[in-house]
Short mmCIF file of C-alpha atoms in Angstrom, two decimals:
data_model
loop_
_atom_site.label_atom_id
_atom_site.label_comp_id
_atom_site.label_asym_id
_atom_site.label_seq_id
_atom_site.Cartn_x
_atom_site.Cartn_y
_atom_site.Cartn_z
CA MET Y 1 184.73 106.38 75.54
CA LYS Y 2 184.32 105.45 79.23
CA ASP Y 3 181.06 104.68 80.76
CA LEU Y 4 179.38 107.79 82.78
CA THR Y 5 177.27 105.49 84.91
CA THR Y 6 177.49 102.10 86.51
CA PRO Y 7 174.63 99.34 86.86
CA PRO Y 8 173.06 99.80 90.52
CA LEU Y 9 173.34 97.10 92.94
CA VAL Y 10 170.17 95.82 93.03
CA ASN Y 11 168.17 92.70 92.01
CA HIS Y 12 171.26 90.49 92.52
CA LYS Y 13 171.05 87.22 90.39
CA THR Y 14 173.17 85.24 92.98
CA PHE Y 15 173.92 85.41 96.54
CA LEU Y 16 176.56 87.59 97.73
CA TYR Y 17 178.27 87.76 94.18
CA SER Y 18 178.58 84.04 93.93
CA LYS Y 19 178.81 82.07 90.60
CA LEU Y 20 175.66 80.96 89.29
CA MET Y 21 175.66 77.05 88.79
CA THR Y 22 172.68 75.21 87.78
CA ASP Y 23 174.38 72.26 85.94
CA LEU Y 24 175.13 69.96 88.81
CA THR Y 25 176.69 67.35 87.03
CA ASN Y 26 179.92 68.62 85.47
CA GLU Y 27 180.78 72.01 87.83
CA GLN Y 28 182.26 71.77 91.17
CA ALA Y 29 181.60 73.51 94.15
CA ASP Y 30 182.98 74.03 97.40
CA ILE Y 31 180.08 76.37 99.14
CA ALA Y 32 176.90 75.89 97.51
CA ILE Y 33 173.85 78.30 98.09
CA LEU Y 34 170.31 76.69 97.47
CA GLY Y 35 166.96 78.53 97.59
CA MET Y 36 164.11 76.38 98.83
CA PRO Y 37 161.19 78.68 98.80
CA PHE Y 38 158.15 76.17 98.91
CA GLY Y 39 157.60 73.81 101.62
CA SER Y 40 154.51 71.46 102.10
CA ALA Y 41 151.64 73.71 102.70
CA TYR Y 42 149.03 72.95 105.19
CA SER Y 43 145.98 74.56 102.84
CA ALA Y 44 145.92 75.92 99.15
CA HIS Y 45 146.00 79.46 100.72
CA ALA Y 46 149.51 78.87 102.66
CA PHE Y 47 151.47 76.97 99.55
CA THR Y 48 152.63 80.79 98.42
CA ASN Y 49 153.04 82.28 101.69
CA ASP Y 50 155.01 85.24 102.00
CA GLN Y 51 158.12 83.36 103.16
CA SER Y 52 158.32 82.02 99.67
CA LYS Y 53 159.85 85.05 98.56
CA ALA Y 54 162.66 84.94 101.12
CA PRO Y 55 165.56 83.31 99.00
CA GLN Y 56 165.13 86.19 96.21
CA TYR Y 57 164.80 88.68 98.91
CA LEU Y 58 167.95 87.62 100.78
CA ARG Y 59 169.72 87.66 97.17
CA ASN Y 60 168.50 91.34 96.45
CA ILE Y 61 170.08 92.74 99.20
CA SER Y 62 173.49 90.88 98.85
CA ASP Y 63 175.07 94.44 98.72
CA ARG Y 64 173.72 95.40 102.36
CA ILE Y 65 175.02 91.93 103.81
CA VAL Y 66 178.43 92.35 102.29
CA ARG Y 67 179.30 95.81 100.66
CA HIS Y 68 182.33 94.14 98.62
CA PRO Y 69 183.49 90.69 99.07
CA ASP Y 70 187.11 91.58 98.94
CA HIS Y 71 187.11 94.06 101.99
CA TYR Y 72 188.30 92.95 105.15
CA ASP Y 73 185.30 91.80 107.46
CA PHE Y 74 185.83 91.79 111.28
CA ASP Y 75 183.19 89.24 111.88
CA ILE Y 76 185.32 86.56 109.98
CA ASP Y 77 188.77 88.12 110.53
CA GLY Y 78 189.38 88.85 106.64
CA PRO Y 79 187.37 89.19 103.38
CA LEU Y 80 184.60 86.92 102.52
CA LEU Y 81 186.42 83.99 100.87
CA GLN Y 82 189.80 84.61 103.02
CA GLY Y 83 191.38 86.03 99.85
CA ARG Y 84 191.22 82.22 98.49
CA ASP Y 85 191.09 82.19 94.47
CA ASP Y 86 190.58 78.57 94.89
CA ILE Y 87 187.29 78.66 96.76
CA ASN Y 88 184.32 77.92 94.25
CA PHE Y 89 181.15 79.73 95.80
CA VAL Y 90 178.12 78.69 93.69
CA ASP Y 91 174.56 79.66 93.77
CA CYS Y 92 172.39 76.83 92.46
CA GLY Y 93 169.40 78.86 92.02
CA ASP Y 94 165.89 77.73 93.41
CA VAL Y 95 164.00 74.10 93.88
CA ILE Y 96 160.74 75.07 92.25
CA PRO Y 97 157.49 73.01 92.47
CA ASP Y 98 156.54 71.74 88.86
CA LEU Y 99 152.87 71.64 88.89
CA SER Y 100 152.49 69.22 86.36
CA LYS Y 101 154.07 66.58 88.53
CA PRO Y 102 152.45 65.05 91.99
CA LEU Y 103 152.41 67.58 95.08
CA GLY Y 104 155.69 67.26 96.89
CA GLU Y 105 157.88 66.34 93.86
CA HIS Y 106 160.21 69.16 94.77
CA TYR Y 107 161.08 67.44 98.19
CA GLU Y 108 162.67 64.66 95.97
CA ARG Y 109 164.57 66.93 93.93
CA ALA Y 110 165.76 69.10 96.83
CA GLU Y 111 167.01 65.45 98.21
CA SER Y 112 168.82 64.64 94.87
CA VAL Y 113 170.34 68.15 94.64
CA ILE Y 114 171.72 67.98 98.34
CA ARG Y 115 173.06 64.47 97.70
CA GLN Y 116 174.98 65.81 94.18
CA LEU Y 117 176.12 68.65 96.05
CA LEU Y 118 177.85 66.54 98.74
CA LYS Y 119 179.54 64.15 96.43
CA LYS Y 120 181.23 67.11 95.28
CA ASN Y 121 182.22 67.93 99.16
CA ALA Y 122 180.42 70.86 99.09
CA MET Y 123 178.69 72.68 101.91
CA PRO Y 124 175.32 73.46 101.15
CA ILE Y 125 173.74 76.36 102.45
CA VAL Y 126 170.09 76.56 102.12
CA LEU Y 127 167.48 79.71 101.80
CA GLY Y 128 163.98 78.76 102.99
CA GLY Y 129 161.25 78.87 102.67
CA ASP Y 130 159.11 78.24 105.71
CA HIS Y 131 160.56 75.36 108.08
CA GLY Y 132 159.09 72.36 106.23
CA ILE Y 133 162.07 72.49 103.84
CA THR Y 134 164.39 71.48 106.59
CA THR Y 135 162.98 67.79 106.32
CA PRO Y 136 163.83 67.18 102.46
CA ILE Y 137 167.17 68.97 102.74
CA LEU Y 138 168.21 66.98 105.77
CA GLN Y 139 167.11 63.73 104.03
CA GLY Y 140 169.72 64.32 101.63
CA PHE Y 141 172.56 63.78 103.99
CA ASP Y 142 171.33 60.21 104.83
CA GLU Y 143 175.06 59.27 103.43
CA VAL Y 144 176.67 61.57 105.55
CA GLY Y 145 175.60 60.27 109.27
CA PRO Y 146 175.79 60.44 112.01
CA ILE Y 147 174.65 63.97 112.17
CA THR Y 148 174.09 66.18 115.10
CA LEU Y 149 171.21 68.35 114.21
CA VAL Y 150 171.49 71.91 116.11
CA HIS Y 151 168.46 73.82 116.07
CA ILE Y 152 167.78 77.71 116.66
CA ASP Y 153 163.75 78.05 116.87
CA ALA Y 154 161.32 79.60 119.21
CA HIS Y 155 159.39 76.47 118.33
CA LEU Y 156 159.54 72.69 119.00
CA ASP Y 157 158.46 71.46 115.61
CA TRP Y 158 157.61 68.34 116.77
CA ARG Y 159 153.93 67.88 115.36
CA GLN Y 160 153.29 64.38 113.73
CA ASP Y 161 151.04 66.43 111.14
CA VAL Y 162 148.78 69.51 110.55
CA ASN Y 163 145.78 68.81 108.51
CA GLY Y 164 147.28 64.98 107.44
CA VAL Y 165 150.47 67.22 106.25
CA ASP Y 166 153.39 65.63 108.01
CA LYS Y 167 156.33 67.28 106.28
CA GLY Y 168 155.30 70.82 106.63
CA LEU Y 169 156.77 73.98 109.00
CA SER Y 170 155.49 72.31 112.26
CA SER Y 171 157.10 68.65 111.77
CA PRO Y 172 160.79 69.15 110.95
CA ILE Y 173 162.34 68.13 113.92
CA ARG Y 174 160.01 65.11 114.33
CA ARG Y 175 160.81 63.90 111.05
CA ALA Y 176 164.45 64.41 111.59
CA SER Y 177 164.29 62.47 114.75
CA GLU Y 178 163.06 59.55 112.44
CA MET Y 179 166.15 59.81 109.94
CA THR Y 180 168.55 56.97 110.91
CA HIS Y 181 171.51 59.37 109.83
CA VAL Y 182 170.54 61.69 112.59
CA ALA Y 183 171.64 61.21 116.26
CA GLU Y 184 171.68 63.82 118.99
CA ILE Y 185 169.37 67.15 118.61
CA PHE Y 186 169.60 70.29 120.19
CA GLN Y 187 167.29 72.76 120.29
CA ILE Y 188 168.21 76.31 121.39
CA GLY Y 189 166.02 79.34 121.86
CA LEU Y 190 162.81 78.01 122.93
CA ARG Y 191 160.46 80.18 124.70
CA ALA Y 192 156.77 81.29 125.05
CA GLN Y 193 154.21 78.54 124.04
CA GLY Y 194 156.71 77.01 121.10
CA SER Y 195 153.76 75.56 119.14
CA GLY Y 196 154.07 72.45 121.20
CA ARG Y 197 151.41 70.60 122.72
CA PRO Y 198 151.92 68.62 125.58
CA GLU Y 199 152.22 65.41 123.50
CA ASP Y 200 154.58 67.28 121.00
CA TYR Y 201 156.86 67.96 124.14
CA GLN Y 202 156.97 64.60 125.86
CA ALA Y 203 157.51 63.33 122.05
CA ALA Y 204 160.76 65.30 122.14
CA LYS Y 205 161.74 64.33 125.69
CA ASP Y 206 161.32 60.81 125.24
CA TYR Y 207 163.57 61.17 122.06
CA GLY Y 208 166.24 62.64 124.19
CA ALA Y 209 166.45 66.03 122.34
CA HIS Y 210 168.16 68.37 124.40
CA LEU Y 211 165.79 71.18 124.75
CA ILE Y 212 167.31 74.39 126.00
CA PRO Y 213 165.09 77.36 126.38
CA ALA Y 214 166.46 80.85 125.58
CA TYR Y 215 166.39 82.05 129.21
CA GLU Y 216 168.69 79.03 130.12
CA LEU Y 217 171.03 79.91 127.35
CA HIS Y 218 170.54 83.66 128.51
CA GLU Y 219 171.80 82.52 132.20
CA VAL Y 220 174.46 80.17 131.56
CA GLY Y 221 175.87 81.83 128.66
CA ILE Y 222 176.71 80.12 124.74
CA GLN Y 223 180.02 78.36 125.79
CA ALA Y 224 178.02 76.09 128.25
CA ILE Y 225 175.60 75.16 125.65
CA LEU Y 226 178.49 74.58 123.19
CA ASP Y 227 180.48 72.28 125.75
CA ARG Y 228 177.04 70.27 125.81
CA ILE Y 229 177.33 69.48 122.29
CA PRO Y 230 179.48 66.27 121.12
CA ASP Y 231 183.21 66.92 119.72
CA ASN Y 232 184.27 65.78 116.38
CA SER Y 233 180.59 65.75 114.88
CA ASN Y 234 178.94 66.32 111.89
CA TYR Y 235 176.89 69.47 112.68
CA TYR Y 236 173.69 70.35 110.46
CA ILE Y 237 172.55 73.90 111.59
CA SER Y 238 168.89 74.73 111.12
CA ILE Y 239 168.13 78.57 112.12
CA ASP Y 240 164.52 79.28 112.35
CA ALA Y 241 164.39 83.43 112.16
CA ASP Y 242 162.05 83.45 115.05
CA GLY Y 243 164.52 81.88 117.19
CA ILE Y 244 166.61 84.69 116.82
CA ASP Y 245 165.58 87.79 118.93
CA PRO Y 246 163.00 90.40 117.50
CA SER Y 247 165.06 93.04 117.97
CA ILE Y 248 167.43 92.04 115.31
CA MET Y 249 165.33 89.84 113.17
CA PRO Y 250 161.63 91.43 113.25
CA GLY Y 251 160.48 90.19 109.93
CA VAL Y 252 158.78 86.78 111.20
CA ASP Y 253 155.37 85.58 111.57
CA GLY Y 254 155.96 84.35 115.10
CA PRO Y 255 157.98 87.20 117.21
CA ALA Y 256 158.82 86.41 120.70
CA PRO Y 257 160.81 88.60 123.05
CA GLY Y 258 164.16 87.09 124.68
CA GLY Y 259 165.27 85.27 121.57
CA VAL Y 260 168.75 84.20 120.90
CA ASN Y 261 171.33 87.28 120.10
CA TYR Y 262 173.54 88.23 117.32
CA LEU Y 263 176.86 87.46 119.46
CA GLN Y 264 175.18 83.88 120.87
CA ALA Y 265 174.30 82.54 117.24
CA ARG Y 266 177.75 83.78 116.14
CA SER Y 267 179.54 82.04 118.70
CA LEU Y 268 177.72 78.94 118.14
CA ILE Y 269 178.47 78.67 114.29
CA HIS Y 270 182.26 79.60 115.14
CA GLY Y 271 182.17 77.00 117.93
CA LEU Y 272 180.95 74.27 115.95
CA VAL Y 273 182.93 74.66 112.96
CA LYS Y 274 185.96 74.34 115.37
CA LYS Y 275 184.24 71.62 117.24
CA GLY Y 276 183.95 68.96 114.08
CA ARG Y 277 182.43 69.74 110.66
CA VAL Y 278 179.78 71.79 109.86
CA VAL Y 279 178.34 69.82 106.94
CA GLY Y 280 175.28 72.30 106.11
CA MET Y 281 172.98 75.11 107.29
CA ASP Y 282 169.53 76.42 106.79
CA ILE Y 283 167.82 79.75 107.35
CA VAL Y 284 163.95 79.63 107.32
CA GLU Y 285 160.74 81.44 108.28
CA ILE Y 286 161.91 84.79 106.94
CA THR Y 287 158.82 87.06 106.15
CA PRO Y 288 160.09 90.04 103.84
CA SER Y 289 156.66 91.90 103.85
CA LYS Y 290 157.50 92.50 107.60
CA ASP Y 291 160.94 93.09 107.48
CA ILE Y 292 160.25 96.79 106.81
CA GLY Y 293 162.92 99.48 107.28
CA SER Y 294 166.31 98.66 107.47
CA GLN Y 295 165.83 95.09 106.19
CA LEU Y 296 167.35 94.23 109.57
CA THR Y 297 165.99 90.58 109.20
CA GLY Y 298 167.53 89.80 105.95
CA VAL Y 299 171.08 91.42 106.98
CA THR Y 300 171.25 89.47 110.03
CA ALA Y 301 170.38 86.35 108.27
CA GLY Y 302 173.15 87.07 105.90
CA ARG Y 303 175.59 88.10 108.59
CA PHE Y 304 174.97 84.29 109.69
CA ILE Y 305 176.08 83.00 106.14
CA VAL Y 306 179.10 84.98 106.07
CA ASN Y 307 180.26 83.74 109.59
CA LEU Y 308 179.93 80.15 108.11
CA ILE Y 309 181.70 80.70 105.06
CA GLY Y 310 184.29 82.84 106.97
CA ALA Y 311 184.94 80.45 109.58
CA SER Y 312 184.87 76.91 107.70
CA ILE Y 313 187.36 78.28 105.24
CA LYS Y 314 189.76 79.51 108.03
CA ALA Y 315 189.42 76.05 109.74
CA GLY Y 316 190.64 74.45 106.32
CA TYR Y 317 187.61 72.91 105.22
CA PHE Y 318 188.22 73.38 101.70
CA ASP Y 319 191.81 72.95 101.47
CA LYS Y 320 192.90 70.92 98.73
CA LYS Y 321 194.92 67.57 99.37
#
């Protein structure tokens, strides 16, 4: 007898209907989703912040982001995987701290996961978590350099430390600047106070980071910014949700008007895919409890990922030789 009902499309176990893959040693992957809910907290109260719920939140609204993976998508000129049955799109689950081990052990495991995925020639896409997670993720790319870091954010993130914690959400770009495999750094969408004390701003300038306020972006256009980024590089994209304008990503702790809009971010992603090779991306600082109503923040984040997946497949990233 035919079933009269079907299960509702809620509480997805994976992101965008991908295959669950927790065995990183034997199975292959082309595009790999990884959840990194927890960073390096500045206080006990902040350890389980609301952003730690974002990876599963994004999985749960998969059907809001992509109604059906085989349907035509105008953002990427084709279905999600471009009709390619040979693309292995997987969700590796989450890196969760083991409380029986020293604090910060999960950062080491995150690095190991990234290295294993890169050995499979997979492109990791990481769901944060606060921006502290970018530090171990980017460290896992240490055999891929030189990497051009492209960072969308309202804030500088160049703090040396906060309360003695030097790998938290305020420090990932300073930590990136200390990695020998990271070359040029482009920071796009900066505005308001940007969390940067004068000495943090000076440290960024002394390093040679390309600081591009949102107002400069709006004045000159995204193509002019893309033209400044070197061609034929390995690009890592880190998107802080508060770097995007709150009209389309309101669910953040530090909203500031005047941010990067959807068309600009989409053009940046597609442009980088064509300029060289995007080796990975993370999306961080989504606060689900503030993404009320339409779930627009989560949907926008998901659409950025859809654009990277579709554009990279069309660009031949995963063509088998």
